[in-house]
Short mmCIF file of C-alpha atoms in Angstrom, two decimals:
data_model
loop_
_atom_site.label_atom_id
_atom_site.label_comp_id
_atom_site.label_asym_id
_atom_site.label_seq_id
_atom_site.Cartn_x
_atom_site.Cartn_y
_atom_site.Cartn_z
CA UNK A 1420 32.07 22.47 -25.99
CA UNK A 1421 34.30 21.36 -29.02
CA UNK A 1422 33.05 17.81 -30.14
CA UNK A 1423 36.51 15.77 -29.52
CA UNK A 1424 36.46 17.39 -26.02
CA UNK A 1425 32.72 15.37 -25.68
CA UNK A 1426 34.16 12.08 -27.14
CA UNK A 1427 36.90 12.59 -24.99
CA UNK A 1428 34.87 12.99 -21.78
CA UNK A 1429 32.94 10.21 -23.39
CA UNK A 1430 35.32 7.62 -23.73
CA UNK A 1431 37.02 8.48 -20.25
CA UNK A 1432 34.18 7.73 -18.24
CA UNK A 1433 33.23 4.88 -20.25
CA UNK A 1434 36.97 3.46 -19.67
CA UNK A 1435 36.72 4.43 -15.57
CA UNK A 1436 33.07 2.80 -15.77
CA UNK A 1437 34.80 -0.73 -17.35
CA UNK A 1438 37.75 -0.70 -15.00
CA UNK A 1439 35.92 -0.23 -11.99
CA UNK A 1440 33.78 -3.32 -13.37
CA UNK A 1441 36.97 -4.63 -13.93
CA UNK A 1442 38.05 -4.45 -10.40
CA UNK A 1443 34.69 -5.43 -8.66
CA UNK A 1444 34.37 -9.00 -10.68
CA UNK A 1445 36.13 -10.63 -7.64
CA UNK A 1446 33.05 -9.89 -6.03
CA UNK A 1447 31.77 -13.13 -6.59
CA UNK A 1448 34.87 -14.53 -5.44
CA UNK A 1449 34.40 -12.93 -2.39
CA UNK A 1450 30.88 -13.84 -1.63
CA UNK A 1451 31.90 -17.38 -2.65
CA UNK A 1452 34.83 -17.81 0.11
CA UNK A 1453 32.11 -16.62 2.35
CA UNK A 1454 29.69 -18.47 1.49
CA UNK A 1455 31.86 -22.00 1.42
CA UNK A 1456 34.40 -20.76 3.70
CA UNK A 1457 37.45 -22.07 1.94
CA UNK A 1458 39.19 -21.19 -1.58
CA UNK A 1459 38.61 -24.10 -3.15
CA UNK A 1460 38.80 -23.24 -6.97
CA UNK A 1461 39.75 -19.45 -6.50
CA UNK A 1462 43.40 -18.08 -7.52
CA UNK A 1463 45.34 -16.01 -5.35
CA UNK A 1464 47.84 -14.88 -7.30
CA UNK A 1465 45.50 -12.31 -9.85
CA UNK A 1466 44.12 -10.89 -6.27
CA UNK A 1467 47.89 -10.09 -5.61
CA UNK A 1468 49.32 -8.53 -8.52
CA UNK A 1469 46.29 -6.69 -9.35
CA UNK A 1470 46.78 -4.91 -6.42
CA UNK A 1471 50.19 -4.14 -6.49
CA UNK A 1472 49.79 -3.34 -10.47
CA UNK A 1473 46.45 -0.92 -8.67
CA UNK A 1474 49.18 0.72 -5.86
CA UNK A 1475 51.50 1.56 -8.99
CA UNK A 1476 49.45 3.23 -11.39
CA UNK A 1477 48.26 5.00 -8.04
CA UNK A 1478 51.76 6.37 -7.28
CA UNK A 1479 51.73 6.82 -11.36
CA UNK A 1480 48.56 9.35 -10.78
CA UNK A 1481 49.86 11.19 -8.02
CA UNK A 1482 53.11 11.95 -9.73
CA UNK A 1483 51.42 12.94 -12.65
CA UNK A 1484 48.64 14.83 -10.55
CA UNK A 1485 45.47 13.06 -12.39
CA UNK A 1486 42.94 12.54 -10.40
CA UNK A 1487 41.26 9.84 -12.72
CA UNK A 1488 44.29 7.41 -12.21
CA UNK A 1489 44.15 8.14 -8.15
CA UNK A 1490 40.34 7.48 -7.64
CA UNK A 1491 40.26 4.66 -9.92
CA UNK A 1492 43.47 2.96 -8.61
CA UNK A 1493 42.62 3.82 -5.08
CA UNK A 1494 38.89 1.62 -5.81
CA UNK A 1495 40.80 -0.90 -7.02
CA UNK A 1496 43.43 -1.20 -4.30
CA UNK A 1497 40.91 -1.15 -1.85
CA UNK A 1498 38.84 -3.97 -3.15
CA UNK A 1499 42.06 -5.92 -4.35
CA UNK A 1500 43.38 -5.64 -0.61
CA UNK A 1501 39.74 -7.16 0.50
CA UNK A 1502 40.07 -10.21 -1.72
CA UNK A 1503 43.31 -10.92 -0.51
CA UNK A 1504 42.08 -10.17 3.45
CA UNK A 1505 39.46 -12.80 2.85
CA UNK A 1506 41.38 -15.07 1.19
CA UNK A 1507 44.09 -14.73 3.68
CA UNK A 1508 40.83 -15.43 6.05
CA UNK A 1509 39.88 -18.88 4.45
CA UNK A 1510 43.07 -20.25 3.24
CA UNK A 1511 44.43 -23.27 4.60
CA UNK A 1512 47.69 -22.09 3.71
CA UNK A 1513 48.37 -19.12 5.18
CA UNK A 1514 51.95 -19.10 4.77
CA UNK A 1515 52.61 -19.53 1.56
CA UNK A 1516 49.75 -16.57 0.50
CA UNK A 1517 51.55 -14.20 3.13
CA UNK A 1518 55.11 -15.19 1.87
CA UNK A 1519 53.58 -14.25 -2.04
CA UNK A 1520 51.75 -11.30 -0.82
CA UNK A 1521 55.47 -9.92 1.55
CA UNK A 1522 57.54 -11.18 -1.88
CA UNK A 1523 55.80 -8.70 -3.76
CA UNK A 1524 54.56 -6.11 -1.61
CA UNK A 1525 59.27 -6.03 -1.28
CA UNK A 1526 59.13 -5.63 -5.17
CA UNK A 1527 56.82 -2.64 -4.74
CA UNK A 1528 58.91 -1.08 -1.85
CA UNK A 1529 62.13 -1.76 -4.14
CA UNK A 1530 60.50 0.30 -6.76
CA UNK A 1531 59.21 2.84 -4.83
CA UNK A 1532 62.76 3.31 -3.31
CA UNK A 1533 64.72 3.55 -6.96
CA UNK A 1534 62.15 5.64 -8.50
CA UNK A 1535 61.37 7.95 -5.63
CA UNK A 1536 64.62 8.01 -4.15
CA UNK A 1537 67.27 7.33 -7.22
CA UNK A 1538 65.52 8.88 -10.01
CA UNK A 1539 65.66 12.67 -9.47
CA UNK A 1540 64.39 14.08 -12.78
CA UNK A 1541 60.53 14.23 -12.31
CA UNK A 1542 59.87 13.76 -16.21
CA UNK A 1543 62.26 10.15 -15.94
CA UNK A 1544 61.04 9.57 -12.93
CA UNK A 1545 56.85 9.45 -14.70
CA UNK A 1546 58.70 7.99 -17.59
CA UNK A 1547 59.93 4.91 -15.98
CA UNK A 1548 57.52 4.44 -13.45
CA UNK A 1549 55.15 4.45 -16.36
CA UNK A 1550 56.88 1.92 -17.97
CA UNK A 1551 57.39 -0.60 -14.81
CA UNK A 1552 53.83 0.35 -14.52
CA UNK A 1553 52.81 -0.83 -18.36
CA UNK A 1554 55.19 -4.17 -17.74
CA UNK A 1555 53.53 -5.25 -14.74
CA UNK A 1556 50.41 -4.91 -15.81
CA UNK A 1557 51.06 -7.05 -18.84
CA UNK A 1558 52.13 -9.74 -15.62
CA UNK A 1559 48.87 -9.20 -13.99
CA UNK A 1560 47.25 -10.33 -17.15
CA UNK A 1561 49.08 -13.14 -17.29
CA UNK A 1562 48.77 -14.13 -13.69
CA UNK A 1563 46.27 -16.39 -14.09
CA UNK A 1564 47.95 -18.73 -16.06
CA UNK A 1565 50.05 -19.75 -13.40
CA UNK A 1566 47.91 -21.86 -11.65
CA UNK A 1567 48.14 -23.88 -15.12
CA UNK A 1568 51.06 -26.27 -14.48
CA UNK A 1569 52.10 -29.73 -15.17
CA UNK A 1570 49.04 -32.31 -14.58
CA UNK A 1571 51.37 -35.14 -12.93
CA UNK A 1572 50.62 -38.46 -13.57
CA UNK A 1573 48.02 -39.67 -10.43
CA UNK A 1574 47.68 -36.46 -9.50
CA UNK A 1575 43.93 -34.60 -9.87
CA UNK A 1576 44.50 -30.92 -12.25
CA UNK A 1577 43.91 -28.27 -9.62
CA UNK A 1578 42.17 -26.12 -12.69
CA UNK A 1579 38.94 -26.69 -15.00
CA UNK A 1580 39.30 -26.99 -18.86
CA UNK A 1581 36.39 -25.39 -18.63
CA UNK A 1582 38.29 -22.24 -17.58
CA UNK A 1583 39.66 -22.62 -20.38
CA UNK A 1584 36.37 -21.88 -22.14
CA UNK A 1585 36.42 -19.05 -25.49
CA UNK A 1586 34.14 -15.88 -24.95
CA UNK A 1587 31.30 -17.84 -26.27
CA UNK A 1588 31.23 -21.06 -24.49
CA UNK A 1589 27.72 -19.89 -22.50
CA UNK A 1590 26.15 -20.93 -26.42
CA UNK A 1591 27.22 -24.68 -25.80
CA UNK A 1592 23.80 -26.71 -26.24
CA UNK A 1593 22.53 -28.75 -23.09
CA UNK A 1594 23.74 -31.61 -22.33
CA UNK A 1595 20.81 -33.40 -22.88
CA UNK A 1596 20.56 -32.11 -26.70
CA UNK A 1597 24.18 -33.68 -27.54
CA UNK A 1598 24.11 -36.45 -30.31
CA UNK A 1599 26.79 -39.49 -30.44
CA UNK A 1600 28.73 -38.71 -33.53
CA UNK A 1601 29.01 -42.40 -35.55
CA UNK A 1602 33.25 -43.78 -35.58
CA UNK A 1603 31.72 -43.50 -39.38
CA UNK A 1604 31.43 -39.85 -39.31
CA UNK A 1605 33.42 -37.68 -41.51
CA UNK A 1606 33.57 -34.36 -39.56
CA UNK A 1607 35.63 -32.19 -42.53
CA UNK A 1608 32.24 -33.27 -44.80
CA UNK A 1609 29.54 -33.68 -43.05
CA UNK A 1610 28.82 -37.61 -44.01
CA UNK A 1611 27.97 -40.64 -42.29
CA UNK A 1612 28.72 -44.19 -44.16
CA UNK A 1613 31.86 -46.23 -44.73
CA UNK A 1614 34.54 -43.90 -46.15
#
């Protein structure tokens, strides 16, 4: 076995291995509306495109006959459709998530229908569909920024700053090893006194 063939194999499994993780962190989610029965403090809308974004890379893999992309995608889909089952189970509003979920489940029919149906060169068609494919997941990325809107005045934010949060916010000290800083504090030197 050649050694880029091994580092290959390598780095395939250990990119199936993170997106699989990837896909299962709603998990917690899930146990959570269980466990509360409500979504209090849980998005919708990364649920939803996830799993549309999962159903087009799966249509992606079958046209292109990889197997990787089908099991992966079809793991994904799967748990995807079970986060939005149980949040469909415990919302309060279950209009407006069925509305989202039939608004974009009608973008994925529209795109199946132009690039199964209008597109008949197989080589534009994987093209295409891999680009849709690249652009939407770029939205699913980006989904969960949409529950960060406007704080209107009176109103109570319906997200944490604490979301918000960089990659190492779980070093923050306790809060009962915080100091006061003095108003006499110079933060850009390090001094305390009158300036």
């Amino acid at each position: 076995m050649e050694a880029g063939s091994v580092a290959d194999s390598f780095l395939s499994g250990a990119c199936v291995l993170f997106t699989l993780g990837m896909f299962s962190t709603g998990l917690s989610d899930l146990r959570h509306m269980q466990r509360t029965r409500s979504v209090d403090s849980i998005q919708f809308l990364p649920f939803l495109t996830t799993d549309v974004n999962n159903l087009g890379w799966l249509s992606y893999g079958v046209l292109k006959g990889d197997g990787t992309l089908i099991i992966v995608n079809t793991v994904g889909a799967v748990l995807q459709t079970l986060y939005i089952l149980a949040y469909l189970h415990y919302s309060p509003q279950k209009h407006t998530v069925l509305l989202q979920t039939a608004a974009l489940l009608g973008l994925l029919l529209l795109g199946y229908g132009y690039f199964w149906l209008l597109v008949p060169d197989l080589e534009a068609r994987l093209q295409q569909l891999g680009l849709f494919c690249s652009v939407f997941t770029i939205s699913m990325y980006l989904s969960p920024l949409a529950d960060l809107r406007p704080i209107h005045h009176g109103a109570q934010p319906s997200w944490s700053p604490y979301q918000l949060d960089p990659p190492w916010a779980f070093l923050q000290v306790s809060p009962g090893a915080r100091q006061e800083v003095p108003p006499s504090a110079d933060l850009t030197t390090g001094t305390v006194g009158p300036a």
